Amino acid sequence: IEIYHIDFKGSLNIVYEAIEEADFLAIDGEFSVMGQEPDSSISFLILVLFCAKERYQKLKKHSMDFLLFQFGLCSFKYNYTESKYVMKSFNFYVFPKPFNRTSPDIKFVCQSSSIDFLASQGFDFNKVFCDGIAYLNKEEERQLREQYEEKRSQTNGSGTPSFISPNAAKGPVIIPEEHRNFIDKVVEKVEDLSKEEKGTIEVEPCTGFQRKLLYQTLNWKYPKGIHVETLETEKKERYLVISKVDEEERKRKEQQKQEKEKEELNDAVGFSKVIHAISKSGKLVVGHNMLLDVMHTIHQFYCSLPEDLNDFKEVTLCVFPRLLDTKLMASTHPFKDIINNTSLAELEKRLKEAPFKSLLVESAEGFPRYDTASEQLHEAGYDAYITGLCFISMANFLVGSFLSPPKLHVSASSNLIEPFFNK
Amino acid sequence: IEIYHIDFKGSLNIVYEAIEEADFLAIDGEFSVMGQEPDSSISFLILVLFCAKERYQKLKKHSMDFLLFQFGLCSFKYNYTESKYVMKSFNFYVFPKPFNRTSPDIKFVCQSSSIDFLASQGFDFNKVFCDGIAYLNKEEERQLREQYEEKRSQTNGSGTPSFISPNAAKGPVIIPEEHRNFIDKVVEKVEDLSKEEKGTIEVEPCTGFQRKLLYQTLNWKYPKGIHVETLETEKKERYLVISKVDEEERKRKEQQKQEKEKEELNDAVGFSKVIHAISKSGKLVVGHNMLLDVMHTIHQFYCSLPEDLNDFKEVTLCVFPRLLDTKLMASTHPFKDIINNTSLAELEKRLKEAPFKSLLVESAEGFPRYDTASEQLHEAGYDAYITGLCFISMANFLVGSFLSPPKLHVSASSNLIEPFFNK
């Protein structure tokens, strides 16, 4: 199923459930810049993790300014009673939507050939740029959390909890001539308001300087009982809402505000939660030629990539405790003598023929079916699905050739696939 | 009117006509990265052109990796009988679609805040990435033209004009064992074909190496009467079409091919033709804070920006002989004492009030009307329109204050606006 910004929160439990129940997961990413799949290169994760220091630094330098904007996740669970795999496939559109005016403004590189290729495949770019799910890495999340906490502690410390400005004046405010008329008019209305039981005034959108003057003036004139709040119109113009409140209502409003902030923080962390859940599950994660996917996943949703390869290895093991690259697997004994071409599309075709056995894999109820006959390559969810199929075929082959009589199903924690793990 | 790839060719004459009849033109560009409009900076074209060498080099270094993807053009023509301006507004979506496999693959930078801002304004990114009009600068156009000419001269020079490969073997071709079966099968079919009066065989998609083997083999076996052509399926797979032809038909096919190539070249030059037409017309071109617009227009549609500021000045005068920046105009005597804020939106509001006169400007028939009351800022065509309005208001003011009795219309070539030209 395709998941955008708007239905992300509602779908999150379905995603969590799929991760929790899975025997293993397959992932794939689509980028704003595509490389040629280096068919006979040494780009496999395991090699890089253990030897190719320079290659890591080169990739880090040249590829991290791309954007991973579509993340495919496919969960596979074996159903023993029916002897088949049940899979759930997700296609997440992600975009680094700036959360507020202090949040980092990401610059990323696009390549006209990649964009043109995706366009020719019917890719809808608005799904990314308009409807993409936001995300923060751990560091950005921490910063945002601190911002909120700082704001809250300032508020609680002062005698006038509703006034956010930390520079609230303690005496009368000096108002420049040209703004005096505007400020006086608002103060007049607030004076009337303060005599009412309760009520609210909306001030027309004005400049940041005018808002500051109003905050300060009202803070000084009405230290209690008046609540001032900045809101935004649909056009992103900021305006003030001034309310007369009693102590009880003030507390309720503070509570509401804190809950709203928690919600906002939640939304801002967004897609990164899916990565946290995968990480926490400790499940086997398979990918095809997955080095760039892993690097970008960590970079965008977890933390900036470390300079040093050893540190990267540590972070990777922390985020994905068990990784397996199907391209690496297909290039290793006993498969390297059976399989000529290890590109994903060719591998999938090859594994449909002898000596490999046909598979029974079905979509879970409510999830779309994929048809491997009508190729949908380069949609991340589909590529993750195919990668999962390849893994099952090869794992079954291992079981069949080393155990006799062959089992029909190989567990993801079997010792037989151990040698292919990133350990 | 909005113009995409698909209706570009059909609309070109309407655009040419608008440029030809115009008294002056206004332009504006939208970018994948937006800067803050530097309200009180020295970023005006004229300053840069004459003094700020370092600023030019800085902009060139830091801003040329953005993409100008929406180009607004607005033509203004004065109707003397009805004493009003008639305007035609165009909104071009442009994208550097790679023309073929040897054409340059442009990398460009996007910024999440800019993308998010455009998304919040309802911008449709598919209009750029899927339906954008292609373009080439002069250098790329020259290269492509040379590619075609080289191919043609090779073809005409050899005895077998239909065989493109310059390395066509003169003797039997050595075919590797694994491809012999495939080649033999095709040759068998061609042998049958060669005995027919006429006919065509389509060979299933195959690798570039196999196509080369076929070209060479058929060239050697059938030096005359057989025409081989490479075509592409919708999935971009390449396949060969082999036809039996007589001399007359061969000539017709060559002719067809040349016309198709001319058409392709035409399509590839694409939007750049509009810039050539503006340039050729020599009309006054106004823009607001237009330095980046001018730099990008030249960079994307004319030539790579020169290192040296003096060379840039020369190129600019060559592409746009008469430029006028309304932000610069508004910041100069006699306007600088009347106008406080020279941002486009504020300037437009200010010029609606005294001492400026109200304007009569109407859309030409068949062109959409813009309503300055419901702002549509940041759509390139609309911004160009507003810029044109500002120019007319200020130009009329100049006429009114220096001539008595005031004329209702100031010609774009009047001496009064001369001081504001980029000369």
PDB file of N, CA and C in Angstrom, chain A residues 151-166 168-170 218-220 222-227 245 247 250-251 254:
ATOM      1  N   LYS A 151      11.422  26.398  25.831  1.00  0.00           N
ATOM      2  CA  LYS A 151      10.298  27.316  25.766  1.00  0.00           C
ATOM      3  C   LYS A 151       9.397  27.115  26.981  1.00  0.00           C
ATOM      4  N   ARG A 152       9.158  25.831  27.312  1.00  0.00           N
ATOM      5  CA  ARG A 152       8.253  25.520  28.406  1.00  0.00           C
ATOM      6  C   ARG A 152       8.834  25.970  29.743  1.00  0.00           C
ATOM      7  N   SER A 153      10.141  25.721  29.928  1.00  0.00           N
ATOM      8  CA  SER A 153      10.740  26.065  31.218  1.00  0.00           C
ATOM      9  C   SER A 153      10.765  27.581  31.398  1.00  0.00           C
ATOM     10  N   GLN A 154      11.006  28.305  30.304  1.00  0.00           N
ATOM     11  CA  GLN A 154      10.946  29.768  30.373  1.00  0.00           C
ATOM     12  C   GLN A 154       9.565  30.221  30.792  1.00  0.00           C
ATOM     13  N   THR A 155       8.575  29.615  30.161  1.00  0.00           N
ATOM     14  CA  THR A 155       7.201  29.968  30.445  1.00  0.00           C
ATOM     15  C   THR A 155       6.872  29.725  31.908  1.00  0.00           C
ATOM     16  N   ASN A 156       7.272  28.549  32.411  1.00  0.00           N
ATOM     17  CA  ASN A 156       6.948  28.211  33.792  1.00  0.00           C
ATOM     18  C   ASN A 156       7.703  29.079  34.791  1.00  0.00           C
ATOM     19  N   GLY A 157       8.887  29.520  34.395  1.00  0.00           N
ATOM     20  CA  GLY A 157       9.690  30.305  35.321  1.00  0.00           C
ATOM     21  C   GLY A 157       9.140  31.698  35.562  1.00  0.00           C
ATOM     22  N   SER A 158       8.583  32.310  34.539  1.00  0.00           N
ATOM     23  CA  SER A 158       8.144  33.699  34.680  1.00  0.00           C
ATOM     24  C   SER A 158       6.772  33.759  35.328  1.00  0.00           C
ATOM     25  N   GLY A 159       6.398  34.939  35.785  1.00  0.00           N
ATOM     26  CA  GLY A 159       5.104  35.085  36.434  1.00  0.00           C
ATOM     27  C   GLY A 159       3.960  35.109  35.435  1.00  0.00           C
ATOM     28  N   THR A 160       4.273  35.292  34.180  1.00  0.00           N
ATOM     29  CA  THR A 160       3.227  35.422  33.176  1.00  0.00           C
ATOM     30  C   THR A 160       3.405  34.341  32.122  1.00  0.00           C
ATOM     31  N   PRO A 161       2.904  33.160  32.449  1.00  0.00           N
ATOM     32  CA  PRO A 161       3.221  31.970  31.673  1.00  0.00           C
ATOM     33  C   PRO A 161       2.771  32.043  30.211  1.00  0.00           C
ATOM     34  N   SER A 162       1.850  32.910  29.899  1.00  0.00           N
ATOM     35  CA  SER A 162       1.324  32.892  28.544  1.00  0.00           C
ATOM     36  C   SER A 162       2.150  33.743  27.599  1.00  0.00           C
ATOM     37  N   PHE A 163       3.100  34.469  28.133  1.00  0.00           N
ATOM     38  CA  PHE A 163       3.876  35.349  27.271  1.00  0.00           C
ATOM     39  C   PHE A 163       5.186  34.687  26.922  1.00  0.00           C
ATOM     40  N   ILE A 164       5.344  34.431  25.641  1.00  0.00           N
ATOM     41  CA  ILE A 164       6.454  33.599  25.215  1.00  0.00           C
ATOM     42  C   ILE A 164       7.759  34.373  25.156  1.00  0.00           C
ATOM     43  N   SER A 165       7.682  35.620  24.733  1.00  0.00           N
ATOM     44  CA  SER A 165       8.911  36.374  24.498  1.00  0.00           C
ATOM     45  C   SER A 165       9.776  36.415  25.748  1.00  0.00           C
ATOM     46  N   PRO A 166      11.020  35.930  25.631  1.00  0.00           N
ATOM     47  CA  PRO A 166      11.892  35.904  26.805  1.00  0.00           C
ATOM     48  C   PRO A 166      12.370  37.309  27.183  1.00  0.00           C
ATOM     49  N   ALA A 168      10.517  39.923  27.522  1.00  0.00           N
ATOM     50  CA  ALA A 168       9.370  40.732  27.910  1.00  0.00           C
ATOM     51  C   ALA A 168       9.824  41.885  28.804  1.00  0.00           C
ATOM     52  N   ALA A 169       9.415  43.074  28.429  1.00  0.00           N
ATOM     53  CA  ALA A 169       9.863  44.257  29.160  1.00  0.00           C
ATOM     54  C   ALA A 169       9.212  44.311  30.530  1.00  0.00           C
ATOM     55  N   LYS A 170       9.913  44.874  31.484  1.00  0.00           N
ATOM     56  CA  LYS A 170       9.364  44.981  32.825  1.00  0.00           C
ATOM     57  C   LYS A 170       8.737  46.356  33.051  1.00  0.00           C
ATOM     58  N   LEU A 218       1.124  44.382  26.191  1.00  0.00           N
ATOM     59  CA  LEU A 218       0.056  43.691  26.913  1.00  0.00           C
ATOM     60  C   LEU A 218       0.603  43.002  28.157  1.00  0.00           C
ATOM     61  N   ASN A 219       1.817  42.498  28.055  1.00  0.00           N
ATOM     62  CA  ASN A 219       2.480  41.866  29.195  1.00  0.00           C
ATOM     63  C   ASN A 219       2.594  42.860  30.349  1.00  0.00           C
ATOM     64  N   TRP A 220       2.949  44.075  29.989  1.00  0.00           N
ATOM     65  CA  TRP A 220       3.155  45.099  31.008  1.00  0.00           C
ATOM     66  C   TRP A 220       1.825  45.594  31.577  1.00  0.00           C
ATOM     67  N   TYR A 222      -1.260  44.080  31.347  1.00  0.00           N
ATOM     68  CA  TYR A 222      -2.152  43.051  31.896  1.00  0.00           C
ATOM     69  C   TYR A 222      -1.347  41.829  32.304  1.00  0.00           C
ATOM     70  N   PRO A 223      -0.616  41.906  33.439  1.00  0.00           N
ATOM     71  CA  PRO A 223       0.227  40.767  33.813  1.00  0.00           C
ATOM     72  C   PRO A 223      -0.580  39.497  34.078  1.00  0.00           C
ATOM     73  N   LYS A 224      -1.855  39.605  34.321  1.00  0.00           N
ATOM     74  CA  LYS A 224      -2.658  38.403  34.571  1.00  0.00           C
ATOM     75  C   LYS A 224      -3.970  38.438  33.812  1.00  0.00           C
ATOM     76  N   GLY A 225      -4.480  37.250  33.500  1.00  0.00           N
ATOM     77  CA  GLY A 225      -5.851  37.155  33.006  1.00  0.00           C
ATOM     78  C   GLY A 225      -6.001  37.343  31.508  1.00  0.00           C
ATOM     79  N   ILE A 226      -4.901  37.738  30.829  1.00  0.00           N
ATOM     80  CA  ILE A 226      -4.981  37.892  29.370  1.00  0.00           C
ATOM     81  C   ILE A 226      -3.995  36.912  28.734  1.00  0.00           C
ATOM     82  N   HIS A 227      -4.507  36.124  27.792  1.00  0.00           N
ATOM     83  CA  HIS A 227      -3.684  35.112  27.127  1.00  0.00           C
ATOM     84  C   HIS A 227      -3.456  35.549  25.678  1.00  0.00           C
ATOM     85  N   VAL A 245      -8.969  35.129  30.173  1.00  0.00           N
ATOM     86  CA  VAL A 245      -9.106  33.797  30.765  1.00  0.00           C
ATOM     87  C   VAL A 245      -8.987  33.861  32.279  1.00  0.00           C
ATOM     88  N   GLU A 247      -7.852  31.549  35.850  1.00  0.00           N
ATOM     89  CA  GLU A 247      -6.700  30.686  36.133  1.00  0.00           C
ATOM     90  C   GLU A 247      -6.926  29.261  35.617  1.00  0.00           C
ATOM     91  N   ARG A 250      -6.652  29.113  31.961  1.00  0.00           N
ATOM     92  CA  ARG A 250      -5.262  29.299  31.575  1.00  0.00           C
ATOM     93  C   ARG A 250      -4.515  27.965  31.640  1.00  0.00           C
ATOM     94  N   LYS A 251      -4.742  27.224  32.729  1.00  0.00           N
ATOM     95  CA  LYS A 251      -4.076  25.927  32.880  1.00  0.00           C
ATOM     96  C   LYS A 251      -4.494  24.965  31.778  1.00  0.00           C
ATOM     97  N   GLU A 254      -2.694  25.865  28.689  1.00  0.00           N
ATOM     98  CA  GLU A 254      -1.292  25.425  28.728  1.00  0.00           C
ATOM     99  C   GLU A 254      -1.191  23.939  28.409  1.00  0.00           C
TER     100      GLU A 254
END
